[in-house]
Amino acid sequence: LINIARALSERCYIARCHCTTHEMRITGLVPARFLLLTSHLVLLSTMLWARDPTVKACLPLDYSDSEYDKKDTELIVGLSLSLAFCVLELLGFLSGTSMFIHSTCIISIGAHFAASVALVYYLIDSYGCTEFWWIFAFCSCVPLAIEVLTCIAVIAFNRRL
């Protein structure tokens, strides 16, 4: 009887260690995803509030007011869409539907890390508006599409990807 109790306690200890190790791997992805998504949001909101130097970098040296207004509107639309996409992804993440799905987390981490680095270079080096749309396409649209597909798969089909 004592041997059976020892064997059961060893199995429970091994199961707890395995579960703890698995949870440690999961919890390493969750904060990284949250922090990178937050950094992307902060950079986008900073760019939206202080967009005058960015708009001027998109224009030639001698520009008219109509050209400035056109580029300003273009940048406002792009930054607003990026902010909306990041907020939607953050809502999907915080709802828990995609929080512990490894493939979605890794893609989101990679995209938002690339977006954060690219936006910092974009701000420091004053790139043109064309480069922003590439950042928008790969670092805002792709993660949102994957988030939406993941949420649909989890909620509608009750499946984990």
Tab-separated table of N, CA and C in Angstrom:
chain	number	residue	atom	x	y	z
A	1	LEU	N	0.819	-1.190	0.000
A	1	LEU	CA	0.000	0.000	0.000
A	1	LEU	C	0.867	1.261	0.000
A	2	ILE	N	1.944	1.213	0.766
A	2	ILE	CA	2.854	2.363	0.823
A	2	ILE	C	3.547	2.551	-0.524
A	3	ASN	N	3.943	1.459	-1.177
A	3	ASN	CA	4.572	1.555	-2.495
A	3	ASN	C	3.628	2.146	-3.541
A	4	ILE	N	2.350	1.777	-3.465
A	4	ILE	CA	1.373	2.331	-4.405
A	4	ILE	C	1.228	3.834	-4.184
A	5	ALA	N	1.188	4.255	-2.922
A	5	ALA	CA	1.072	5.691	-2.612
A	5	ALA	C	2.292	6.451	-3.114
A	6	ARG	N	3.480	5.879	-2.952
A	6	ARG	CA	4.698	6.520	-3.440
A	6	ARG	C	4.678	6.636	-4.967
A	7	ALA	N	4.254	5.563	-5.634
A	7	ALA	CA	4.201	5.580	-7.099
A	7	ALA	C	3.214	6.641	-7.591
A	8	LEU	N	2.062	6.722	-6.936
A	8	LEU	CA	1.084	7.735	-7.322
A	8	LEU	C	1.616	9.149	-7.084
A	9	SER	N	2.292	9.353	-5.954
A	9	SER	CA	2.819	10.700	-5.678
A	9	SER	C	3.928	11.064	-6.665
A	10	GLU	N	4.753	10.080	-7.074
A	10	GLU	CA	5.781	10.349	-8.075
A	10	GLU	C	5.154	10.704	-9.418
A	11	ARG	N	4.106	9.991	-9.810
A	11	ARG	CA	3.416	10.303	-11.065
A	11	ARG	C	2.801	11.699	-11.017
A	12	CYS	N	2.179	12.035	-9.891
A	12	CYS	CA	1.588	13.374	-9.759
A	12	CYS	C	2.671	14.441	-9.804
A	13	TYR	N	3.823	14.172	-9.170
A	13	TYR	CA	4.919	15.137	-9.194
A	13	TYR	C	5.451	15.317	-10.616
A	14	ILE	N	5.602	14.231	-11.340
A	14	ILE	CA	6.078	14.304	-12.714
A	14	ILE	C	5.051	15.047	-13.585
A	15	ALA	N	3.776	14.762	-13.384
A	15	ALA	CA	2.741	15.441	-14.161
A	15	ALA	C	2.739	16.939	-13.851
A	16	ARG	N	2.921	17.305	-12.569
A	16	ARG	CA	2.969	18.723	-12.214
A	16	ARG	C	4.184	19.392	-12.831
A	17	CYS	N	5.326	18.744	-12.847
A	17	CYS	CA	6.526	19.328	-13.448
A	17	CYS	C	6.331	19.522	-14.945
A	18	HIS	N	5.744	18.519	-15.604
A	18	HIS	CA	5.511	18.638	-17.045
A	18	HIS	C	4.561	19.792	-17.332
A	19	CYS	N	3.509	19.888	-16.532
A	19	CYS	CA	2.532	20.947	-16.747
A	19	CYS	C	3.167	22.319	-16.498
A	20	THR	N	3.984	22.417	-15.477
A	20	THR	CA	4.628	23.690	-15.170
A	20	THR	C	5.577	24.092	-16.300
A	21	THR	N	6.331	23.132	-16.836
A	21	THR	CA	7.237	23.440	-17.930
A	21	THR	C	6.455	23.903	-19.153
A	22	HIS	N	5.348	23.229	-19.444
A	22	HIS	CA	4.508	23.615	-20.579
A	22	HIS	C	3.944	25.023	-20.361
A	23	GLU	N	3.473	25.306	-19.148
A	23	GLU	CA	2.935	26.632	-18.868
A	23	GLU	C	4.012	27.706	-18.966
A	24	MET	N	5.239	27.365	-18.591
A	24	MET	CA	6.311	28.351	-18.689
A	24	MET	C	6.565	28.702	-20.149
A	25	ARG	N	6.490	27.736	-21.037
A	25	ARG	CA	6.674	28.035	-22.457
A	25	ARG	C	5.541	28.908	-22.972
A	26	ILE	N	4.327	28.634	-22.549
A	26	ILE	CA	3.182	29.431	-22.980
A	26	ILE	C	3.286	30.838	-22.428
A	27	THR	N	3.591	30.962	-21.147
A	27	THR	CA	3.624	32.295	-20.549
A	27	THR	C	4.774	33.130	-21.079
A	28	GLY	N	5.758	32.529	-21.701
A	28	GLY	CA	6.809	33.309	-22.337
A	28	GLY	C	6.333	33.984	-23.614
A	29	LEU	N	5.401	33.353	-24.328
A	29	LEU	CA	4.874	33.924	-25.558
A	29	LEU	C	3.823	35.000	-25.293
A	30	VAL	N	3.015	34.790	-24.274
A	30	VAL	CA	1.908	35.707	-24.003
A	30	VAL	C	2.398	37.113	-23.661
A	31	PRO	N	3.328	37.278	-22.698
A	31	PRO	CA	3.780	38.647	-22.419
A	31	PRO	C	4.556	39.268	-23.573
A	32	ALA	N	5.299	38.465	-24.315
A	32	ALA	CA	6.035	39.006	-25.460
A	32	ALA	C	5.059	39.533	-26.503
A	33	ARG	N	4.014	38.785	-26.759
A	33	ARG	CA	3.012	39.230	-27.731
A	33	ARG	C	2.322	40.502	-27.248
A	34	PHE	N	1.963	40.530	-25.978
A	34	PHE	CA	1.293	41.712	-25.433
A	34	PHE	C	2.190	42.946	-25.493
A	35	LEU	N	3.442	42.797	-25.109
A	35	LEU	CA	4.363	43.940	-25.108
A	35	LEU	C	4.646	44.451	-26.522
A	36	LEU	N	4.834	43.555	-27.465
A	36	LEU	CA	5.100	43.993	-28.835
A	36	LEU	C	3.870	44.620	-29.477
A	37	LEU	N	2.708	44.084	-29.188
A	37	LEU	CA	1.477	44.686	-29.698
A	37	LEU	C	1.279	46.077	-29.097
A	38	THR	N	1.588	46.216	-27.815
A	38	THR	CA	1.490	47.516	-27.150
A	38	THR	C	2.514	48.499	-27.705
A	39	SER	N	3.731	48.041	-27.960
A	39	SER	CA	4.740	48.946	-28.515
A	39	SER	C	4.343	49.417	-29.912
A	40	HIS	N	3.759	48.532	-30.697
A	40	HIS	CA	3.280	48.913	-32.026
A	40	HIS	C	2.167	49.960	-31.893
A	41	LEU	N	1.255	49.767	-30.961
A	41	LEU	CA	0.186	50.737	-30.731
A	41	LEU	C	0.730	52.092	-30.298
A	42	VAL	N	1.712	52.089	-29.404
A	42	VAL	CA	2.298	53.347	-28.920
A	42	VAL	C	2.993	54.089	-30.056
A	43	LEU	N	3.746	53.370	-30.873
A	43	LEU	CA	4.413	54.009	-32.011
A	43	LEU	C	3.411	54.584	-33.004
A	44	LEU	N	2.354	53.862	-33.278
A	44	LEU	CA	1.346	54.362	-34.209
A	44	LEU	C	0.638	55.603	-33.665
A	45	SER	N	0.291	55.582	-32.386
A	45	SER	CA	-0.378	56.760	-31.817
A	45	SER	C	0.559	57.949	-31.753
A	46	THR	N	1.837	57.725	-31.486
A	46	THR	CA	2.820	58.810	-31.498
A	46	THR	C	2.953	59.395	-32.892
A	47	MET	N	2.998	58.532	-33.892
A	47	MET	CA	3.089	59.018	-35.271
A	47	MET	C	1.839	59.789	-35.682
A	48	LEU	N	0.683	59.371	-35.181
A	48	LEU	CA	-0.557	60.060	-35.522
A	48	LEU	C	-0.612	61.446	-34.896
A	49	TRP	N	-0.159	61.564	-33.655
A	49	TRP	CA	-0.188	62.864	-32.974
A	49	TRP	C	0.855	63.825	-33.529
A	50	ALA	N	2.011	63.330	-33.879
A	50	ALA	CA	3.098	64.188	-34.374
A	50	ALA	C	3.442	63.787	-35.800
A	51	ARG	N	2.534	63.995	-36.710
A	51	ARG	CA	2.722	63.521	-38.081
A	51	ARG	C	3.272	64.584	-39.015
A	52	ASP	N	3.407	65.825	-38.572
A	52	ASP	CA	3.870	66.902	-39.449
A	52	ASP	C	5.243	66.612	-40.071
A	53	PRO	N	6.266	66.185	-39.293
A	53	PRO	CA	7.555	65.881	-39.937
A	53	PRO	C	7.473	64.711	-40.916
A	54	THR	N	6.619	63.759	-40.614
A	54	THR	CA	6.463	62.610	-41.508
A	54	THR	C	5.800	63.029	-42.814
A	55	VAL	N	4.809	63.895	-42.723
A	55	VAL	CA	4.136	64.377	-43.929
A	55	VAL	C	5.106	65.185	-44.778
A	56	LYS	N	5.910	66.023	-44.140
A	56	LYS	CA	6.880	66.833	-44.888
A	56	LYS	C	7.948	65.972	-45.543
A	57	ALA	N	8.273	64.821	-44.929
A	57	ALA	CA	9.255	63.917	-45.531
A	57	ALA	C	8.694	63.247	-46.784
A	58	CYS	N	7.389	63.168	-46.887
A	58	CYS	CA	6.754	62.558	-48.057
A	58	CYS	C	6.660	63.515	-49.243
A	59	LEU	N	6.909	64.778	-49.004
A	59	LEU	CA	6.703	65.797	-50.036
A	59	LEU	C	8.026	66.294	-50.612
A	60	PRO	N	7.990	66.848	-51.823
A	60	PRO	CA	9.210	67.484	-52.360
A	60	PRO	C	9.507	68.770	-51.583
A	61	LEU	N	10.663	69.375	-51.865
A	61	LEU	CA	11.059	70.580	-51.119
A	61	LEU	C	10.092	71.739	-51.319
A	62	ASP	N	9.611	71.928	-52.531
A	62	ASP	CA	8.623	72.985	-52.762
A	62	ASP	C	7.270	72.326	-53.030
A	63	TYR	N	6.379	72.442	-52.082
A	63	TYR	CA	5.073	71.801	-52.179
A	63	TYR	C	3.981	72.837	-51.913
A	64	SER	N	2.812	72.525	-52.400
A	64	SER	CA	1.672	73.418	-52.193
A	64	SER	C	0.843	72.922	-51.006
A	65	ASP	N	-0.092	73.742	-50.596
A	65	ASP	CA	-0.952	73.361	-49.475
A	65	ASP	C	-1.848	72.181	-49.832
A	66	SER	N	-2.265	72.120	-51.078
A	66	SER	CA	-3.110	70.994	-51.492
A	66	SER	C	-2.335	69.672	-51.474
A	67	GLU	N	-1.070	69.703	-51.871
A	67	GLU	CA	-0.231	68.493	-51.802
A	67	GLU	C	-0.028	68.067	-50.348
A	68	TYR	N	0.203	69.052	-49.481
A	68	TYR	CA	0.383	68.745	-48.056
A	68	TYR	C	-0.889	68.128	-47.485
A	69	ASP	N	-2.035	68.706	-47.805
A	69	ASP	CA	-3.304	68.185	-47.294
A	69	ASP	C	-3.573	66.773	-47.805
A	70	LYS	N	-3.220	66.524	-49.061
A	70	LYS	CA	-3.427	65.192	-49.637
A	70	LYS	C	-2.564	64.147	-48.923
A	71	LYS	N	-1.283	64.439	-48.726
A	71	LYS	CA	-0.391	63.497	-48.030
A	71	LYS	C	-0.776	63.352	-46.567
A	72	ASP	N	-1.234	64.446	-45.942
A	72	ASP	CA	-1.664	64.395	-44.547
A	72	ASP	C	-2.882	63.487	-44.408
A	73	THR	N	-3.820	63.627	-45.314
A	73	THR	CA	-5.006	62.764	-45.289
A	73	THR	C	-4.624	61.309	-45.523
A	74	GLU	N	-3.715	61.081	-46.454
A	74	GLU	CA	-3.245	59.714	-46.732
A	74	GLU	C	-2.606	59.092	-45.497
A	75	LEU	N	-1.794	59.861	-44.810
A	75	LEU	CA	-1.125	59.350	-43.612
A	75	LEU	C	-2.111	59.145	-42.468
A	76	ILE	N	-3.069	60.047	-42.323
A	76	ILE	CA	-4.087	59.876	-41.281
A	76	ILE	C	-4.882	58.597	-41.508
A	77	VAL	N	-5.260	58.344	-42.752
A	77	VAL	CA	-6.020	57.127	-43.067
A	77	VAL	C	-5.186	55.884	-42.760
A	78	GLY	N	-3.932	55.882	-43.196
A	78	GLY	CA	-3.069	54.720	-42.952
A	78	GLY	C	-2.817	54.470	-41.477
A	79	LEU	N	-2.510	55.529	-40.740
A	79	LEU	CA	-2.248	55.374	-39.307
A	79	LEU	C	-3.513	54.985	-38.551
A	80	SER	N	-4.651	55.540	-38.944
A	80	SER	CA	-5.910	55.196	-38.282
A	80	SER	C	-6.295	53.741	-38.541
A	81	LEU	N	-6.111	53.296	-39.774
A	81	LEU	CA	-6.379	51.885	-40.070
A	81	LEU	C	-5.438	50.967	-39.297
A	82	SER	N	-4.173	51.329	-39.230
A	82	SER	CA	-3.212	50.518	-38.473
A	82	SER	C	-3.596	50.457	-37.001
A	83	LEU	N	-3.973	51.605	-36.440
A	83	LEU	CA	-4.413	51.627	-35.037
A	83	LEU	C	-5.649	50.759	-34.844
A	84	ALA	N	-6.616	50.878	-35.737
A	84	ALA	CA	-7.836	50.076	-35.620
A	84	ALA	C	-7.522	48.588	-35.721
A	85	PHE	N	-6.643	48.210	-36.649
A	85	PHE	CA	-6.277	46.799	-36.794
A	85	PHE	C	-5.575	46.277	-35.545
A	86	CYS	N	-4.682	47.081	-34.977
A	86	CYS	CA	-3.980	46.652	-33.761
A	86	CYS	C	-4.939	46.536	-32.581
A	87	VAL	N	-5.891	47.461	-32.479
A	87	VAL	CA	-6.874	47.389	-31.389
A	87	VAL	C	-7.754	46.148	-31.554
A	88	LEU	N	-8.173	45.855	-32.779
A	88	LEU	CA	-8.962	44.642	-33.011
A	88	LEU	C	-8.173	43.386	-32.668
A	89	GLU	N	-6.909	43.374	-33.033
A	89	GLU	CA	-6.078	42.216	-32.684
A	89	GLU	C	-5.888	42.112	-31.181
A	90	LEU	N	-5.719	43.248	-30.524
A	90	LEU	CA	-5.576	43.251	-29.066
A	90	LEU	C	-6.852	42.752	-28.394
A	91	LEU	N	-8.014	43.127	-28.908
A	91	LEU	CA	-9.274	42.634	-28.351
A	91	LEU	C	-9.413	41.125	-28.525
A	92	GLY	N	-9.035	40.623	-29.695
A	92	GLY	CA	-9.061	39.177	-29.906
A	92	GLY	C	-8.091	38.448	-28.991
A	93	PHE	N	-6.941	39.060	-28.785
A	93	PHE	CA	-5.934	38.468	-27.894
A	93	PHE	C	-6.425	38.463	-26.454
A	94	LEU	N	-6.947	39.610	-25.986
A	94	LEU	CA	-7.388	39.713	-24.597
A	94	LEU	C	-8.663	38.918	-24.324
A	95	SER	N	-9.430	38.614	-25.361
A	95	SER	CA	-10.616	37.783	-25.161
A	95	SER	C	-10.231	36.332	-24.848
A	96	GLY	N	-9.001	35.975	-25.161
A	96	GLY	CA	-8.514	34.638	-24.844
A	96	GLY	C	-8.661	33.626	-25.954
A	97	THR	N	-9.280	34.020	-27.058
A	97	THR	CA	-9.490	33.041	-28.124
A	97	THR	C	-8.194	32.647	-28.815
A	98	SER	N	-7.231	33.556	-28.891
A	98	SER	CA	-5.976	33.233	-29.565
A	98	SER	C	-4.763	33.353	-28.647
A	99	MET	N	-5.011	33.541	-27.371
A	99	MET	CA	-3.908	33.805	-26.455
A	99	MET	C	-2.928	32.642	-26.350
A	100	PHE	N	-3.405	31.432	-26.340
A	100	PHE	CA	-2.533	30.280	-26.118
A	100	PHE	C	-2.327	29.429	-27.366
A	101	ILE	N	-2.580	29.993	-28.522
A	101	ILE	CA	-2.341	29.278	-29.776
A	101	ILE	C	-0.966	29.701	-30.292
A	102	HIS	N	-0.033	28.764	-30.256
A	102	HIS	CA	1.372	29.065	-30.529
A	102	HIS	C	1.612	29.692	-31.896
A	103	SER	N	1.024	29.134	-32.940
A	103	SER	CA	1.297	29.640	-34.285
A	103	SER	C	0.833	31.085	-34.437
A	104	THR	N	-0.323	31.407	-33.904
A	104	THR	CA	-0.822	32.781	-33.971
A	104	THR	C	0.062	33.714	-33.160
A	105	CYS	N	0.486	33.265	-31.994
A	105	CYS	CA	1.361	34.085	-31.146
A	105	CYS	C	2.692	34.371	-31.832
A	106	ILE	N	3.284	33.376	-32.427
A	106	ILE	CA	4.594	33.561	-33.053
A	106	ILE	C	4.501	34.482	-34.262
A	107	ILE	N	3.460	34.318	-35.080
A	107	ILE	CA	3.291	35.209	-36.235
A	107	ILE	C	3.048	36.639	-35.769
A	108	SER	N	2.219	36.788	-34.739
A	108	SER	CA	1.933	38.124	-34.208
A	108	SER	C	3.181	38.760	-33.609
A	109	ILE	N	3.956	37.994	-32.878
A	109	ILE	CA	5.198	38.509	-32.285
A	109	ILE	C	6.151	38.960	-33.383
A	110	GLY	N	6.330	38.135	-34.400
A	110	GLY	CA	7.228	38.501	-35.492
A	110	GLY	C	6.772	39.738	-36.241
A	111	ALA	N	5.472	39.822	-36.527
A	111	ALA	CA	4.956	40.962	-37.284
A	111	ALA	C	5.040	42.253	-36.474
A	112	HIS	N	4.686	42.204	-35.211
A	112	HIS	CA	4.704	43.429	-34.410
A	112	HIS	C	6.124	43.843	-34.013
A	113	PHE	N	7.024	42.877	-33.909
A	113	PHE	CA	8.428	43.233	-33.703
A	113	PHE	C	8.969	43.940	-34.939
A	114	ALA	N	8.680	43.366	-36.110
A	114	ALA	CA	9.123	43.988	-37.366
A	114	ALA	C	8.499	45.370	-37.531
A	115	ALA	N	7.230	45.506	-37.160
A	115	ALA	CA	6.568	46.807	-37.265
A	115	ALA	C	7.196	47.825	-36.330
A	116	SER	N	7.493	47.425	-35.117
A	116	SER	CA	8.094	48.356	-34.151
A	116	SER	C	9.460	48.829	-34.625
A	117	VAL	N	10.278	47.905	-35.089
A	117	VAL	CA	11.613	48.273	-35.573
A	117	VAL	C	11.504	49.132	-36.829
A	118	ALA	N	10.643	48.732	-37.755
A	118	ALA	CA	10.494	49.487	-39.004
A	118	ALA	C	9.942	50.886	-38.759
A	119	LEU	N	9.000	51.022	-37.849
A	119	LEU	CA	8.435	52.345	-37.563
A	119	LEU	C	9.439	53.256	-36.863
A	120	VAL	N	10.290	52.689	-36.027
A	120	VAL	CA	11.339	53.505	-35.399
A	120	VAL	C	12.299	54.021	-36.469
A	121	TYR	N	12.719	53.149	-37.380
A	121	TYR	CA	13.572	53.596	-38.487
A	121	TYR	C	12.836	54.594	-39.379
A	122	TYR	N	11.556	54.355	-39.580
A	122	TYR	CA	10.741	55.246	-40.394
A	122	TYR	C	10.707	56.642	-39.782
A	123	LEU	N	10.565	56.717	-38.469
A	123	LEU	CA	10.535	58.017	-37.784
A	123	LEU	C	11.902	58.687	-37.756
A	124	ILE	N	12.937	57.915	-37.492
A	124	ILE	CA	14.274	58.497	-37.360
A	124	ILE	C	14.816	58.954	-38.704
A	125	ASP	N	14.675	58.140	-39.734
A	125	ASP	CA	15.252	58.450	-41.042
A	125	ASP	C	14.327	59.230	-41.961
A	126	SER	N	13.092	59.478	-41.558
A	126	SER	CA	12.113	60.240	-42.335
A	126	SER	C	11.936	59.679	-43.741
A	127	TYR	N	11.478	58.435	-43.817
A	127	TYR	CA	11.213	57.819	-45.109
A	127	TYR	C	9.968	58.421	-45.745
A	128	GLY	N	9.748	58.092	-47.005
A	128	GLY	CA	8.563	58.562	-47.709
A	128	GLY	C	7.330	57.770	-47.322
A	129	CYS	N	6.186	58.188	-47.851
A	129	CYS	CA	4.915	57.548	-47.498
A	129	CYS	C	4.756	56.157	-48.097
A	130	THR	N	5.462	55.873	-49.172
A	130	THR	CA	5.342	54.566	-49.814
A	130	THR	C	5.793	53.446	-48.879
A	131	GLU	N	6.855	53.681	-48.129
A	131	GLU	CA	7.364	52.658	-47.213
A	131	GLU	C	6.377	52.353	-46.094
A	132	PHE	N	5.612	53.368	-45.681
A	132	PHE	CA	4.628	53.123	-44.629
A	132	PHE	C	3.586	52.105	-45.069
A	133	TRP	N	3.176	52.149	-46.330
A	133	TRP	CA	2.148	51.220	-46.802
A	133	TRP	C	2.655	49.784	-46.841
A	134	TRP	N	3.954	49.599	-47.079
A	134	TRP	CA	4.529	48.254	-46.994
A	134	TRP	C	4.501	47.760	-45.546
A	135	ILE	N	4.868	48.628	-44.627
A	135	ILE	CA	4.814	48.259	-43.205
A	135	ILE	C	3.375	47.939	-42.813
A	136	PHE	N	2.436	48.750	-43.271
A	136	PHE	CA	1.027	48.534	-42.978
A	136	PHE	C	0.555	47.177	-43.498
A	137	ALA	N	0.915	46.860	-44.732
A	137	ALA	CA	0.438	45.615	-45.345
A	137	ALA	C	0.957	44.385	-44.610
A	138	PHE	N	2.253	44.351	-44.330
A	138	PHE	CA	2.839	43.145	-43.759
A	138	PHE	C	2.750	43.071	-42.241
A	139	CYS	N	2.682	44.211	-41.583
A	139	CYS	CA	2.751	44.197	-40.119
A	139	CYS	C	1.439	44.551	-39.429
A	140	SER	N	0.427	44.955	-40.179
A	140	SER	CA	-0.885	45.222	-39.580
A	140	SER	C	-1.972	44.352	-40.208
A	141	CYS	N	-1.980	44.249	-41.529
A	141	CYS	CA	-3.032	43.490	-42.212
A	141	CYS	C	-2.874	41.981	-42.014
A	142	VAL	N	-1.664	41.484	-42.161
A	142	VAL	CA	-1.433	40.037	-42.042
A	142	VAL	C	-1.750	39.524	-40.631
A	143	PRO	N	-1.252	40.180	-39.555
A	143	PRO	CA	-1.604	39.677	-38.217
A	143	PRO	C	-3.105	39.752	-37.923
A	144	LEU	N	-3.768	40.808	-38.415
A	144	LEU	CA	-5.209	40.896	-38.188
A	144	LEU	C	-5.947	39.779	-38.923
A	145	ALA	N	-5.562	39.495	-40.150
A	145	ALA	CA	-6.211	38.416	-40.902
A	145	ALA	C	-6.034	37.075	-40.192
A	146	ILE	N	-4.844	36.830	-39.679
A	146	ILE	CA	-4.592	35.574	-38.961
A	146	ILE	C	-5.375	35.542	-37.653
A	147	GLU	N	-5.464	36.670	-36.974
A	147	GLU	CA	-6.248	36.755	-35.738
A	147	GLU	C	-7.721	36.478	-36.004
A	148	VAL	N	-8.254	37.059	-37.064
A	148	VAL	CA	-9.663	36.846	-37.406
A	148	VAL	C	-9.905	35.380	-37.763
A	149	LEU	N	-9.026	34.796	-38.566
A	149	LEU	CA	-9.174	33.379	-38.916
A	149	LEU	C	-9.085	32.485	-37.686
A	150	THR	N	-8.189	32.817	-36.772
A	150	THR	CA	-8.055	32.040	-35.542
A	150	THR	C	-9.305	32.156	-34.689
A	151	CYS	N	-9.820	33.364	-34.547
A	151	CYS	CA	-11.038	33.554	-33.756
A	151	CYS	C	-12.220	32.825	-34.367
A	152	ILE	N	-12.330	32.855	-35.685
A	152	ILE	CA	-13.413	32.126	-36.357
A	152	ILE	C	-13.263	30.627	-36.120
A	153	ALA	N	-12.041	30.116	-36.239
A	153	ALA	CA	-11.810	28.685	-36.044
A	153	ALA	C	-12.112	28.262	-34.603
A	154	VAL	N	-11.732	29.101	-33.648
A	154	VAL	CA	-11.939	28.743	-32.248
A	154	VAL	C	-13.410	28.886	-31.855
A	155	ILE	N	-14.048	29.975	-32.253
A	155	ILE	CA	-15.423	30.219	-31.819
A	155	ILE	C	-16.423	29.420	-32.645
A	156	ALA	N	-16.355	29.493	-33.951
A	156	ALA	CA	-17.375	28.866	-34.793
A	156	ALA	C	-17.196	27.347	-34.883
A	157	PHE	N	-15.968	26.903	-35.036
A	157	PHE	CA	-15.728	25.478	-35.238
A	157	PHE	C	-15.220	24.770	-33.990
A	158	ASN	N	-15.012	25.527	-32.908
A	158	ASN	CA	-14.533	24.978	-31.643
A	158	ASN	C	-13.257	24.163	-31.835
A	159	ARG	N	-12.305	24.763	-32.581
A	159	ARG	CA	-11.049	24.110	-32.923
A	159	ARG	C	-9.873	24.935	-32.473
A	160	ARG	N	-8.824	24.283	-32.066
A	160	ARG	CA	-7.559	24.934	-31.758
A	160	ARG	C	-6.621	24.741	-32.949
A	161	LEU	N	-5.989	25.795	-33.416
A	161	LEU	CA	-5.086	25.687	-34.566
A	161	LEU	C	-3.717	25.249	-34.136
